[in-house]
Amino acid sequence: MKRIFIPVITGLLLVGCQQEKPKNVIELNYPETEKVPVVDTYFETQVTDNYRWLEDDRSKKTEEWVKAENAVTFDYLDKITYRDQLKERLSELWNYEKLGVPFERGDYTYFYKNDGLQNHYVLYRKNKEGKDEVFLDPNSFSEDGTTSLSTASFSKDGKTLAYAISEGGSDWRKIIIMDVESKEIKEDTLVDVKFSGISWKENEGFYYSSYDKPKGSELSAKTDQHKLYYHKLGTSQKSDKIIFGDKPEEKHRYVGGSVTEDGKYLFIYPRTSTSGNKLLMQDLTKKDSPIITILDDTGSDTYVIENEGSKLFLVTNLDAPNKKIVTVDAANPGVKNWKDFISETENVLSPSTGSGYFFASYMVDAVSKVFQYDYEGKLIREIELPGVGSAGGFGGKKEAKELYFSFTNYKTPGTSYQLNPKDGTYKKYWKPNIAFNSDEYESKQVFYTSKDGTKVPMIITHKKGIELNGKNPTILYGYGGFNVSLTPSFSITNAVWMEQGGVYAVPNLRGGGEYGKKWHKAGTKMQKQNVFDDFIAAAEFLIKEKYTSSDFLAIRGGSNGGLLVGATMTQRPDLMKVALPAVGVLDMLRYHTFTAGAGWAYDYGTAEDNKEMFEYLKGYSPVHNVKSGVEYPATMVTTGDHDDRVVPAHSFKFAAELQEKQKGTNPVLIRIETNAGHGAGTPVAKIIEQSADIYGFTLFNMGFETLPYSPKTKVKG
């Protein structure tokens, strides 16, 4: 056993700043993690993997290791006396009614609602007389709340629903088909569906996607040939027709399909990675019509957003890194015939359609601006938003007379608005009744300079009037990859953090999509270090400006953001007090050998590409850069034992390396959520418990023996 010592809480102090170290300590024993060396050779370089055995998620040995690690972790967390206070406050703040925007299908108006602390949103419906009723309640799917609703799609006439469920957080889904009027299940459940939408062909059936069930572990075995299927109602899944992906020349890692609103066309989107797609089309009005290729390479992200008869509207970043909309006739859809409809601008475009209009939403330094266009491409107006933040929605059927959108930022809970698209006016549709006073907080955007001189935006949110004395507990959150944009949005968990006097800072790192394809590419493959440099520079900015100091700084991120945290803490362990890598991609030499991980190669490259790429990946791979004798920050790794997107072996191996090599008394824990996956569909109860654990761990290791601030008494200590 390796032993370190953690402080025992011995009494109460009166101020919410860093406390003197308590004299008493308690012994913390890590489980013994056996080393079973496996040696791989990459371009004549040998790399030893001592913990390869932890990749076997089906072994009894791995199961016992998980139990032992969780026992140590929760024993530690139980000694943080204010963890229950955090949980109580999270539950209290979370307990407010949440309402989704309504949508019409058939004879009913549907909407999602959560009464407060329900694990999952409930789908309600309202008839023409205005009477509400529960239509589908995911909270009844399982006793422990770990089975969730992931997708719900209605037939064109609204009389049949196909909905997908996830069990234990897995990406593998089941599709259930229901008669809307009687709520009775119509036929056998479709099984073994993964990374799929549900797109109806009129009322006859629907398209969905999946892989052949892998040999070995369904949670970690490689899946790389996605197929698009068509399921006709009233037939068995065994007879479902493969539309695309079965032939060797059609092999792609991801394949999606969608049908236009008028039911005329099927569009197929084959991908080899998470960025870039081919585009194919089939005319559904003609029997056995051939599949026609519009784009035969994956050099752009292109999709069809709308059609008027044979006139197609496509969103693309082909020769337009910030995206534009083009039109083309379906009879001759090749690139040479494309015509600009809404041209590219200096800001990134994310459009939607509804009520016979296009709504062009732009990110301007990660903040929303929205413009309305007609079908001739004429600018109608700018939609004046309620404030500075993120707006989403503006979508609906062509015949819809009203549209809805939401607005939020880091200090403002999401509020829904009802828009009249004819004159651009809107009114508040629903505002949450939440016990959080946004007026007591401020959020501002700053620009700081990264290592190579690049200007990077960051939004910093906190209580008004905080003293810039370097002692404010601060969470620096980042992602920086896969063209994902971090735009301002409200979070209950972040609100509780800020109530405790915490600062919450989010930089828009390279690798994201905030400034289009160029910004994304600047954080990929041989330029991935730019992302870590941007994150490090953000931390240095916060310290320089005295928002915080290294003793009060925590870094946090999940998935690709977990990689960000792992790389940053191994490169600059002196920079932060706490590190919180969640469901992270942490073994960069082997990530592509699990499930659909090879699809991430656009961002990362692989160790098999060439010697230079191998050496670059090995140079920052968190698992391979933990060094003996280094004092790493207090670390709590979090993952789920059913995560089949970023398999938990990444987190297992990283925690094992840290526990073996850590110098000093900073704890290294791994919190493994059982019967949980990558995050989607996680029950509210589990989110609250995990958040209380994370915040308790963070504050405790920053030296706080009591909560810095009590929201009830509004006094420190």
XYZ file of C-alpha atoms in Angstrom:
717
model
C 0.000 0.000 0.000
C 1.122 3.526 -0.730
C 0.301 5.945 2.064
C -0.208 9.676 2.234
C -1.760 11.855 4.878
C -4.751 14.168 4.639
C -5.845 16.831 7.124
C -8.520 16.103 9.695
C -10.981 18.934 10.290
C -10.467 19.939 13.910
C -12.510 23.062 14.399
C -14.204 26.104 12.911
C -12.439 29.211 11.689
C -14.154 32.529 11.204
C -13.018 33.686 7.791
C -13.321 32.251 4.300
C -9.690 32.440 3.296
C -6.931 29.862 3.291
C -6.596 28.243 6.688
C -3.548 27.092 8.571
C -2.883 23.402 8.101
C -4.496 21.373 10.886
C -2.030 19.561 13.075
C -3.876 16.249 13.092
C -3.726 14.015 10.049
C -5.337 10.789 9.023
C -3.685 8.038 7.073
C -4.941 7.424 3.547
C -4.134 4.076 1.945
C -4.409 3.634 -1.799
C -5.318 0.210 -3.137
C -2.446 -1.815 -4.499
C -2.566 -1.589 -8.301
C -0.634 -4.488 -9.750
C 1.844 -3.827 -12.531
C 1.666 -6.255 -15.436
C 3.995 -4.772 -18.050
C 2.983 -4.884 -21.696
C 5.505 -3.484 -24.167
C 4.459 -1.921 -27.471
C 6.872 -0.824 -30.168
C 6.182 2.332 -32.133
C 8.693 3.159 -34.851
C 11.485 1.309 -33.010
C 10.587 2.987 -29.707
C 9.403 0.701 -26.927
C 6.644 1.922 -24.621
C 5.720 0.021 -21.461
C 2.102 -0.062 -20.322
C 1.975 -1.370 -16.747
C -1.767 -1.126 -16.400
C -3.061 -2.606 -19.653
C -5.078 -5.100 -17.602
C -7.357 -2.269 -16.459
C -8.662 -2.028 -20.031
C -10.581 -5.265 -19.512
C -13.875 -3.893 -18.232
C -15.348 -7.398 -17.953
C -12.720 -8.874 -15.645
C -13.327 -9.618 -11.976
C -9.923 -8.141 -11.204
C -10.893 -4.768 -12.707
C -14.218 -4.878 -10.893
C -12.480 -5.409 -7.561
C -10.047 -2.571 -8.294
C -12.979 -0.237 -8.982
C -14.604 -1.191 -5.672
C -11.353 -0.686 -3.761
C -10.686 2.721 -5.313
C -14.233 3.907 -4.666
C -13.960 2.778 -1.050
C -10.876 4.960 -0.550
C -12.441 7.882 -2.381
C -15.714 7.911 -0.482
C -13.965 7.360 2.844
C -11.980 10.531 2.099
C -15.050 12.479 0.979
C -16.984 11.448 4.074
C -14.457 13.369 6.169
C -15.382 16.671 4.498
C -17.989 17.897 6.952
C -19.636 20.455 4.667
C -20.179 18.074 1.751
C -23.767 17.518 2.930
C -24.306 21.279 3.106
C -23.259 21.561 -0.519
C -25.544 18.713 -1.482
C -28.425 20.327 0.403
C -27.879 23.668 -1.329
C -27.554 22.045 -4.743
C -30.820 20.185 -4.156
C -32.520 23.338 -2.908
C -31.433 25.435 -5.892
C -32.147 22.648 -8.383
C -35.684 22.237 -7.088
C -37.568 24.534 -9.439
C -39.896 23.794 -12.332
C -38.187 23.591 -15.718
C -40.135 23.837 -18.939
C -39.151 23.172 -22.530
C -40.657 25.045 -25.482
C -43.807 23.487 -26.967
C -44.025 21.791 -30.364
C -47.007 20.510 -32.333
C -47.252 16.974 -33.669
C -50.542 15.687 -35.055
C -53.485 16.606 -32.844
C -51.386 17.482 -29.800
C -48.994 20.083 -28.467
C -46.073 18.502 -26.637
C -43.617 19.906 -24.135
C -40.985 18.621 -21.722
C -41.228 19.505 -18.038
C -39.327 18.706 -14.874
C -41.054 19.451 -11.557
C -37.735 20.170 -9.877
C -35.664 17.234 -8.703
C -36.987 14.624 -11.090
C -34.109 12.618 -12.541
C -35.375 13.109 -16.091
C -37.653 15.501 -17.948
C -41.196 14.199 -18.519
C -42.865 14.520 -21.942
C -46.345 16.042 -21.574
C -48.998 16.691 -24.164
C -51.956 19.050 -24.439
C -55.044 18.309 -26.528
C -57.029 20.849 -28.546
C -59.191 21.578 -25.498
C -56.080 22.606 -23.573
C -55.984 19.641 -21.180
C -52.494 18.518 -20.104
C -51.436 14.960 -19.387
C -48.245 12.994 -18.902
C -47.416 11.298 -22.193
C -44.042 9.635 -21.546
C -42.244 9.583 -18.203
C -38.612 8.399 -18.354
C -38.498 8.396 -14.551
C -40.579 5.218 -14.705
C -38.117 3.407 -16.983
C -35.976 2.135 -14.085
C -36.065 2.270 -10.292
C -32.656 3.914 -9.926
C -33.123 6.433 -12.746
C -30.240 5.095 -14.836
C -32.410 4.368 -17.890
C -33.028 7.579 -19.817
C -34.842 8.896 -22.878
C -32.341 9.929 -25.532
C -34.388 10.608 -28.695
C -38.083 10.962 -29.503
C -39.343 11.288 -33.075
C -42.926 11.430 -34.346
C -44.224 10.207 -37.704
C -45.393 12.898 -40.123
C -49.051 12.546 -39.096
C -48.062 12.507 -35.415
C -49.834 9.205 -34.773
C -46.744 7.100 -34.062
C -43.739 7.778 -31.831
C -40.340 6.107 -32.053
C -38.199 6.808 -29.021
C -34.749 5.620 -27.991
C -33.634 4.742 -24.479
C -30.178 4.409 -22.937
C -29.525 1.963 -20.108
C -26.782 2.711 -17.609
C -25.515 5.652 -19.640
C -24.377 3.481 -22.542
C -24.268 4.817 -26.099
C -25.991 1.600 -27.203
C -29.712 2.310 -27.512
C -33.046 0.548 -27.866
C -35.820 2.012 -30.024
C -39.414 1.562 -28.870
C -42.412 2.245 -31.130
C -45.633 3.545 -29.578
C -49.142 4.312 -30.750
C -49.681 7.938 -29.731
C -53.410 7.720 -29.042
C -53.457 4.548 -26.936
C -49.852 4.809 -25.660
C -49.481 1.110 -26.420
C -46.231 -0.388 -27.703
C -46.837 -1.335 -31.330
C -44.177 -3.933 -32.078
C -40.928 -5.493 -30.940
C -38.213 -3.196 -29.605
C -35.261 -2.470 -31.893
C -31.975 -3.272 -30.160
C -28.239 -2.634 -30.595
C -28.628 0.879 -32.032
C -25.734 3.309 -31.629
C -24.939 6.922 -32.612
C -28.278 7.287 -34.340
C -31.036 9.688 -35.083
C -34.583 8.642 -35.987
C -35.821 10.167 -39.242
C -39.278 9.233 -40.518
C -40.279 8.501 -44.099
C -43.815 9.876 -43.982
C -45.781 7.491 -41.714
C -44.411 4.249 -43.118
C -41.165 3.779 -41.224
C -37.914 5.456 -40.249
C -34.166 5.511 -40.832
C -31.663 4.780 -38.076
C -27.963 3.909 -37.794
C -25.865 1.332 -35.988
C -22.886 -0.997 -36.009
C -22.760 -4.764 -36.007
C -22.533 -5.831 -32.372
C -18.779 -6.123 -31.654
C -17.047 -9.272 -30.533
C -15.798 -8.979 -26.962
C -16.879 -6.133 -24.716
C -19.686 -4.014 -26.134
C -18.434 -1.184 -23.917
C -14.872 -1.032 -25.251
C -14.476 -3.128 -28.428
C -13.703 -1.175 -31.587
C -16.635 -0.186 -33.830
C -15.775 1.338 -37.190
C -18.362 0.368 -39.831
C -21.577 2.290 -39.334
C -24.655 1.384 -41.358
C -27.854 3.239 -42.205
C -31.001 1.101 -41.929
C -34.638 1.551 -42.845
C -37.250 0.061 -40.539
C -40.733 -0.405 -41.990
C -43.473 -0.391 -39.388
C -44.964 -3.786 -38.703
C -41.877 -5.752 -39.696
C -39.133 -7.349 -37.603
C -35.754 -5.706 -37.127
C -34.132 -8.694 -38.843
C -35.758 -7.648 -42.105
C -34.639 -3.999 -41.876
C -33.034 -2.925 -45.135
C -29.461 -1.625 -45.154
C -29.539 1.599 -47.152
C -25.843 2.444 -46.965
C -22.690 1.156 -45.293
C -22.726 -2.565 -45.957
C -20.370 -2.678 -48.940
C -16.581 -2.406 -48.514
C -16.498 0.831 -50.507
C -19.211 2.251 -48.234
C -17.312 1.630 -45.007
C -17.373 4.719 -42.774
C -17.071 5.192 -39.048
C -20.272 7.222 -38.816
C -23.273 7.278 -41.166
C -26.390 9.385 -40.600
C -29.570 9.866 -42.594
C -32.297 12.507 -42.603
C -35.497 13.044 -44.580
C -36.696 16.480 -45.666
C -39.822 17.867 -44.026
C -41.843 17.312 -47.204
C -40.679 13.690 -47.391
C -39.191 14.038 -50.873
C -35.519 13.390 -50.227
C -33.271 11.275 -48.060
C -29.818 12.719 -47.394
C -26.993 10.470 -46.224
C -23.947 11.743 -44.332
C -20.965 9.335 -44.244
C -18.031 10.367 -42.035
C -14.626 8.891 -41.326
C -14.047 11.145 -38.315
C -15.844 13.704 -36.193
C -15.084 16.429 -38.741
C -15.922 16.380 -42.424
C -18.576 14.400 -44.289
C -19.588 13.152 -47.691
C -23.099 13.946 -48.902
C -25.415 11.626 -50.809
C -29.062 11.938 -51.850
C -31.961 9.672 -52.760
C -35.267 10.776 -54.303
C -37.952 9.095 -52.191
C -40.769 10.015 -54.598
C -39.476 7.487 -57.130
C -39.403 3.764 -56.391
C -35.909 2.233 -56.231
C -34.291 5.523 -57.189
C -30.491 5.451 -57.085
C -28.384 7.092 -54.398
C -26.667 10.103 -55.964
C -23.402 11.566 -54.715
C -23.275 15.322 -54.133
C -19.933 15.410 -52.301
C -17.525 12.498 -52.545
C -14.889 13.649 -50.064
C -14.817 14.543 -46.370
C -13.045 17.862 -46.787
C -15.978 19.920 -45.520
C -18.897 19.859 -43.101
C -21.965 20.137 -45.327
C -25.620 19.375 -44.660
C -29.027 20.156 -46.133
C -31.040 22.475 -43.913
C -34.131 23.007 -46.080
C -35.726 22.481 -49.476
C -38.448 24.108 -51.559
C -39.438 21.447 -54.008
C -36.240 20.574 -55.851
C -34.405 23.664 -54.608
C -31.970 22.594 -51.893
C -30.461 24.838 -49.215
C -27.107 23.572 -47.914
C -25.001 24.774 -44.971
C -21.312 24.306 -45.710
C -17.815 25.341 -44.717
C -16.401 24.310 -48.103
C -14.187 27.256 -49.044
C -15.951 29.117 -46.230
C -14.376 28.344 -42.812
C -17.086 30.313 -40.977
C -19.893 28.614 -42.939
C -22.405 29.887 -45.441
C -25.691 28.752 -47.007
C -25.827 27.857 -50.695
C -28.644 26.755 -53.005
C -28.698 24.173 -55.786
C -31.269 22.233 -57.763
C -31.625 18.575 -56.822
C -31.459 17.625 -60.508
C -27.872 18.922 -60.734
C -26.594 19.160 -57.153
C -22.847 19.200 -57.844
C -20.585 21.796 -56.209
C -20.070 23.672 -59.484
C -23.776 24.559 -59.480
C -23.883 25.935 -55.935
C -24.923 29.565 -55.512
C -24.419 31.658 -52.397
C -27.634 32.310 -50.500
C -26.266 33.705 -47.232
C -22.587 34.446 -47.766
C -19.781 33.793 -45.323
C -18.963 36.567 -42.846
C -16.167 37.080 -40.340
C -18.327 35.368 -37.699
C -19.373 31.700 -37.421
C -22.846 30.890 -38.748
C -25.323 28.463 -37.111
C -28.659 28.714 -38.984
C -32.153 27.356 -38.376
C -35.480 27.515 -40.205
C -39.081 28.006 -39.172
C -42.306 29.721 -40.243
C -40.957 30.147 -43.767
C -37.825 32.038 -42.688
C -34.131 31.448 -42.123
C -32.596 32.567 -38.842
C -28.858 33.116 -39.092
C -27.285 32.924 -35.650
C -23.713 34.169 -35.428
C -21.083 33.880 -32.720
C -19.389 37.229 -32.190
C -16.602 36.514 -29.703
C -18.717 33.536 -28.495
C -21.814 35.741 -27.959
C -25.005 35.364 -30.056
C -26.360 37.690 -32.728
C -29.382 36.590 -34.787
C -30.620 37.810 -38.193
C -33.830 36.850 -40.017
C -33.953 36.199 -43.788
C -36.716 35.238 -46.193
C -36.480 32.408 -48.741
C -35.130 34.795 -51.356
C -32.136 35.596 -49.179
C -33.359 39.081 -48.244
C -32.423 40.333 -44.774
C -35.624 41.057 -42.880
C -34.258 42.191 -39.525
C -31.860 41.584 -36.660
C -33.590 39.977 -33.692
C -32.748 42.207 -30.743
C -31.890 39.718 -28.011
C -32.710 40.230 -24.300
C -29.041 40.717 -23.408
C -25.485 39.557 -23.973
C -25.328 35.791 -23.982
C -26.430 32.703 -25.896
C -29.664 32.410 -27.863
C -30.914 29.111 -29.247
C -33.996 27.818 -30.994
C -35.814 29.765 -33.729
C -36.665 26.447 -35.403
C -40.007 24.975 -36.351
C -42.234 23.688 -39.118
C -42.789 25.850 -42.202
C -46.434 26.384 -41.328
C -45.762 27.363 -37.713
C -47.242 30.745 -36.844
C -45.074 31.196 -33.755
C -41.514 30.210 -32.954
C -39.645 29.939 -29.682
C -36.132 30.696 -28.560
C -34.184 30.561 -25.327
C -31.681 32.981 -23.861
C -29.090 32.464 -21.153
C -25.643 33.436 -19.923
C -23.396 32.399 -17.050
C -25.435 34.297 -14.451
C -28.916 34.234 -16.012
C -31.055 31.078 -15.930
C -32.419 30.054 -19.318
C -35.633 31.884 -20.205
C -37.941 31.015 -23.114
C -39.485 33.570 -25.479
C -42.324 33.348 -27.985
C -41.492 35.051 -31.274
C -43.862 36.457 -33.887
C -41.784 35.970 -37.057
C -43.959 38.349 -39.074
C -42.938 41.459 -37.155
C -39.982 40.230 -35.080
C -41.610 40.990 -31.735
C -41.408 38.519 -28.894
C -42.669 38.077 -25.381
C -41.510 36.083 -22.414
C -42.984 32.590 -22.581
C -41.482 31.085 -19.458
C -39.050 32.276 -16.806
C -37.747 29.939 -14.111
C -38.689 30.672 -10.524
C -35.299 29.983 -9.019
C -33.834 30.999 -5.667
C -30.830 32.696 -7.246
C -30.456 36.461 -7.609
C -28.602 37.137 -10.852
C -28.350 40.835 -9.986
C -25.774 39.995 -7.323
C -23.347 38.651 -9.933
C -21.367 40.018 -12.817
C -19.987 38.419 -15.952
C -17.440 40.049 -18.216
C -15.371 39.089 -21.215
C -11.633 39.688 -21.298
C -8.984 38.957 -23.898
C -5.610 37.584 -22.859
C -2.461 36.680 -24.781
C -1.407 33.065 -25.231
C 2.178 31.816 -25.500
C 2.490 32.479 -29.239
C 0.827 35.898 -29.090
C -2.700 34.763 -30.032
C -5.509 36.729 -28.396
C -7.973 34.424 -26.643
C -11.351 35.486 -25.180
C -12.450 34.421 -21.710
C -15.636 35.108 -19.750
C -15.214 35.513 -15.990
C -18.247 35.382 -13.694
C -18.461 35.991 -9.931
C -20.211 37.908 -7.197
C -20.195 41.655 -7.540
C -17.659 43.451 -5.395
C -15.219 40.592 -4.813
C -11.791 41.679 -3.687
C -9.013 40.933 -6.169
C -6.617 39.697 -3.514
C -5.530 36.398 -5.060
C -7.548 34.365 -2.550
C -10.803 33.712 -4.392
C -11.477 30.011 -5.022
C -11.575 29.737 -8.807
C -12.564 27.088 -11.314
C -11.023 27.413 -14.762
C -13.105 25.311 -17.142
C -12.130 24.425 -20.696
C -12.648 22.111 -23.659
C -10.692 23.173 -26.750
C -11.481 20.595 -29.398
C -13.738 19.043 -32.027
C -14.992 22.401 -33.274
C -17.103 22.682 -30.089
C -17.932 26.219 -29.007
C -18.333 27.147 -25.338
C -20.963 29.872 -25.257
C -22.411 31.474 -22.107
C -25.011 29.342 -20.327
C -26.392 29.086 -16.823
C -25.661 26.094 -14.609
C -27.068 25.286 -11.163
C -23.766 23.755 -10.132
C -21.838 26.848 -11.199
C -24.345 29.042 -9.340
C -23.645 27.174 -6.107
C -19.913 27.562 -6.693
C -20.296 31.328 -7.171
C -22.497 31.585 -4.060
C -19.464 30.339 -2.146
C -17.496 33.335 -3.387
C -16.086 31.283 -6.234
C -14.919 32.648 -9.573
C -15.925 30.727 -12.699
C -13.791 31.367 -15.779
C -14.252 29.899 -19.277
C -11.721 30.638 -22.039
C -12.545 29.947 -25.694
C -9.477 27.892 -26.511
C -8.182 27.014 -29.947
C -9.491 23.672 -31.137
C -13.029 24.951 -30.535
C -15.353 26.419 -33.132
C -15.789 29.956 -31.793
C -13.882 31.478 -34.712
C -14.590 28.880 -37.373
C -12.570 26.150 -39.021
C -9.235 27.967 -38.790
C -9.588 28.269 -35.015
C -10.494 24.585 -34.826
C -7.552 23.430 -36.927
C -5.154 25.577 -34.899
C -5.762 23.179 -31.998
C -5.535 19.835 -33.786
C -2.851 17.189 -34.390
C 0.629 18.748 -34.433
C -0.865 22.001 -33.120
C -2.661 20.464 -30.136
C -0.158 22.043 -27.741
C -1.720 25.409 -28.628
C -4.806 24.336 -26.672
C -2.816 23.561 -23.543
C -0.829 26.774 -23.924
C -4.068 28.765 -24.213
C -5.366 27.133 -21.011
C -2.128 27.729 -19.126
C -2.123 31.367 -20.259
C -5.704 31.740 -18.992
C -4.613 30.489 -15.565
C -1.637 32.848 -15.564
C -3.933 35.757 -16.486
C -6.275 35.012 -13.577
C -3.315 34.842 -11.202
C -1.674 37.988 -12.581
C -4.915 39.969 -12.270
C -5.292 38.639 -8.696
C -8.607 36.943 -9.236
C -6.911 33.962 -7.645
C -3.535 32.337 -7.030
C -2.116 28.856 -7.502
C -3.295 27.956 -3.981
C -6.905 28.712 -4.912
C -7.095 27.599 -8.523
C -8.822 24.437 -9.785
C -8.855 23.342 -13.412
C -11.773 21.334 -14.752
C -12.875 19.710 -18.009
C -14.573 16.606 -19.365
C -13.938 14.205 -22.255
C -11.595 16.140 -24.548
C -11.587 18.649 -21.689
C -10.398 15.818 -19.438
C -7.405 15.492 -21.749
C -6.924 19.251 -21.417
C -6.808 18.989 -17.618
C -4.542 15.923 -17.689
C -2.055 17.524 -20.066
C -2.062 20.850 -18.230
C -1.519 19.348 -14.772
C 1.347 17.135 -15.991
C 2.999 20.030 -17.828
C 2.454 22.669 -15.133
C 1.714 20.922 -11.808
C 2.757 24.096 -9.972
C 0.020 26.180 -11.547
C -3.045 24.888 -9.735
C -4.067 23.487 -6.368
C -6.754 21.119 -7.651
C -7.233 19.188 -10.899
C -10.579 17.701 -11.941
C -10.319 15.611 -15.120
C -13.674 14.017 -16.000
C -14.259 11.096 -18.416
C -10.995 12.127 -20.036
C -9.133 10.957 -23.135
C -5.882 10.322 -21.278
C -4.003 7.546 -23.124
C -3.180 9.194 -26.428
C -1.302 6.202 -27.810
C -4.280 3.823 -27.573
C -7.443 5.976 -27.621
C -8.181 4.978 -31.234
C -8.328 1.257 -30.406
C -11.511 1.568 -28.321
C -15.141 1.793 -29.554
C -15.388 4.653 -32.092
C -12.253 6.401 -30.830
C -10.532 6.172 -34.212
C -13.030 8.785 -35.385
C -11.235 11.367 -33.260
C -8.103 11.149 -35.391
C -9.014 14.350 -37.241
C -8.334 16.245 -34.033
C -5.569 14.118 -32.538
C -3.837 12.049 -35.202
C -2.792 8.548 -34.100
C 0.412 6.954 -32.853
C 0.366 4.756 -35.959
C 0.314 7.624 -38.479
C 4.052 8.267 -38.522
C 6.994 8.622 -36.156
C 6.581 12.377 -35.787
C 2.906 12.044 -34.816
C 3.696 9.242 -32.370
C 6.396 11.307 -30.654
C 4.133 14.351 -30.506
C 1.281 12.379 -28.906
C 3.598 10.665 -26.467
C 4.985 14.072 -25.572
C 1.708 15.245 -24.056
C -0.294 12.050 -23.394
C -1.252 12.398 -19.705
C -0.866 8.685 -18.911
C 2.674 8.721 -20.330
C 3.830 11.965 -18.702
C 3.276 11.321 -15.012
C 6.760 11.482 -13.463
C 8.001 10.080 -10.185
C 8.950 12.556 -7.511
C 6.704 15.368 -8.774
C 4.112 16.993 -6.533
C 0.939 17.026 -8.572
C -2.127 18.993 -7.466
C -4.875 17.401 -5.423
C -6.656 15.387 -8.076
C -10.040 13.758 -8.317
C -10.515 11.823 -11.543
C -14.165 11.101 -12.371
C -15.564 8.543 -14.799
C -18.414 6.053 -15.284
C -18.057 2.324 -15.451
C -20.425 2.160 -18.459
C -18.745 4.920 -20.470
C -18.472 3.400 -23.939
C -17.426 6.614 -25.651
C -14.286 7.464 -23.677
C -13.743 4.112 -21.999
C -12.985 4.319 -18.250
C -9.610 2.590 -18.767
C -8.226 6.041 -19.649
C -9.115 7.304 -16.182
C -8.157 4.053 -14.449
C -4.625 4.069 -15.876
C -4.088 7.784 -15.233
C -5.165 7.460 -11.596
C -2.920 4.424 -11.119
C 0.087 6.296 -12.529
C -0.577 9.318 -10.315
C -1.093 7.282 -7.161
C 2.154 5.429 -7.710
C 4.313 8.456 -8.506
C 2.789 11.330 -6.524
C 5.171 13.171 -4.199
C 3.883 14.905 -1.095
C 0.494 14.825 0.593
C -1.863 16.030 -2.154
C -4.456 13.277 -2.586
C -5.091 11.464 -5.863
C -8.574 9.951 -5.944
C -10.744 8.396 -8.618
C -14.509 8.540 -8.280
C -16.105 5.887 -10.480
C -19.850 6.246 -10.948
C -21.391 2.802 -11.310
C -24.069 2.091 -13.898
C -23.263 5.411 -15.573
C -21.767 6.436 -18.902
C -20.225 9.482 -20.553
C -22.721 11.875 -18.994
C -25.815 12.077 -21.199
C -28.952 10.935 -19.394
C -27.295 10.943 -15.967
C -30.003 11.175 -13.270
C -30.260 14.494 -11.434
C -29.672 12.735 -8.103
C -26.306 11.448 -9.330
C -25.349 14.869 -10.739
C -26.086 16.531 -7.400
C -24.080 13.961 -5.451
C -21.126 14.179 -7.807
C -21.166 17.987 -7.814
C -21.197 18.122 -4.008
C -18.253 15.715 -3.947
C -16.291 17.724 -6.502
C -16.874 21.082 -4.829
C -16.258 19.657 -1.374
C -12.989 18.083 -2.536
C -11.943 21.307 -4.246
C -12.635 23.671 -1.330
C -11.205 21.250 1.221
C -7.931 21.044 -0.664
C -7.805 24.817 -0.985
C -7.703 24.887 2.820
C -11.316 25.675 3.696
C -12.454 23.928 6.884
C -15.901 25.471 6.657
C -17.802 26.756 3.663
C -16.563 30.211 2.669
C -20.093 31.578 2.498
C -23.510 30.516 3.737
C -26.320 31.567 1.356
C -28.850 31.362 4.167
C -27.082 33.556 6.720
C -25.087 35.543 4.163
C -22.019 35.565 6.426
C -18.696 33.935 5.934
C -17.722 30.890 7.889
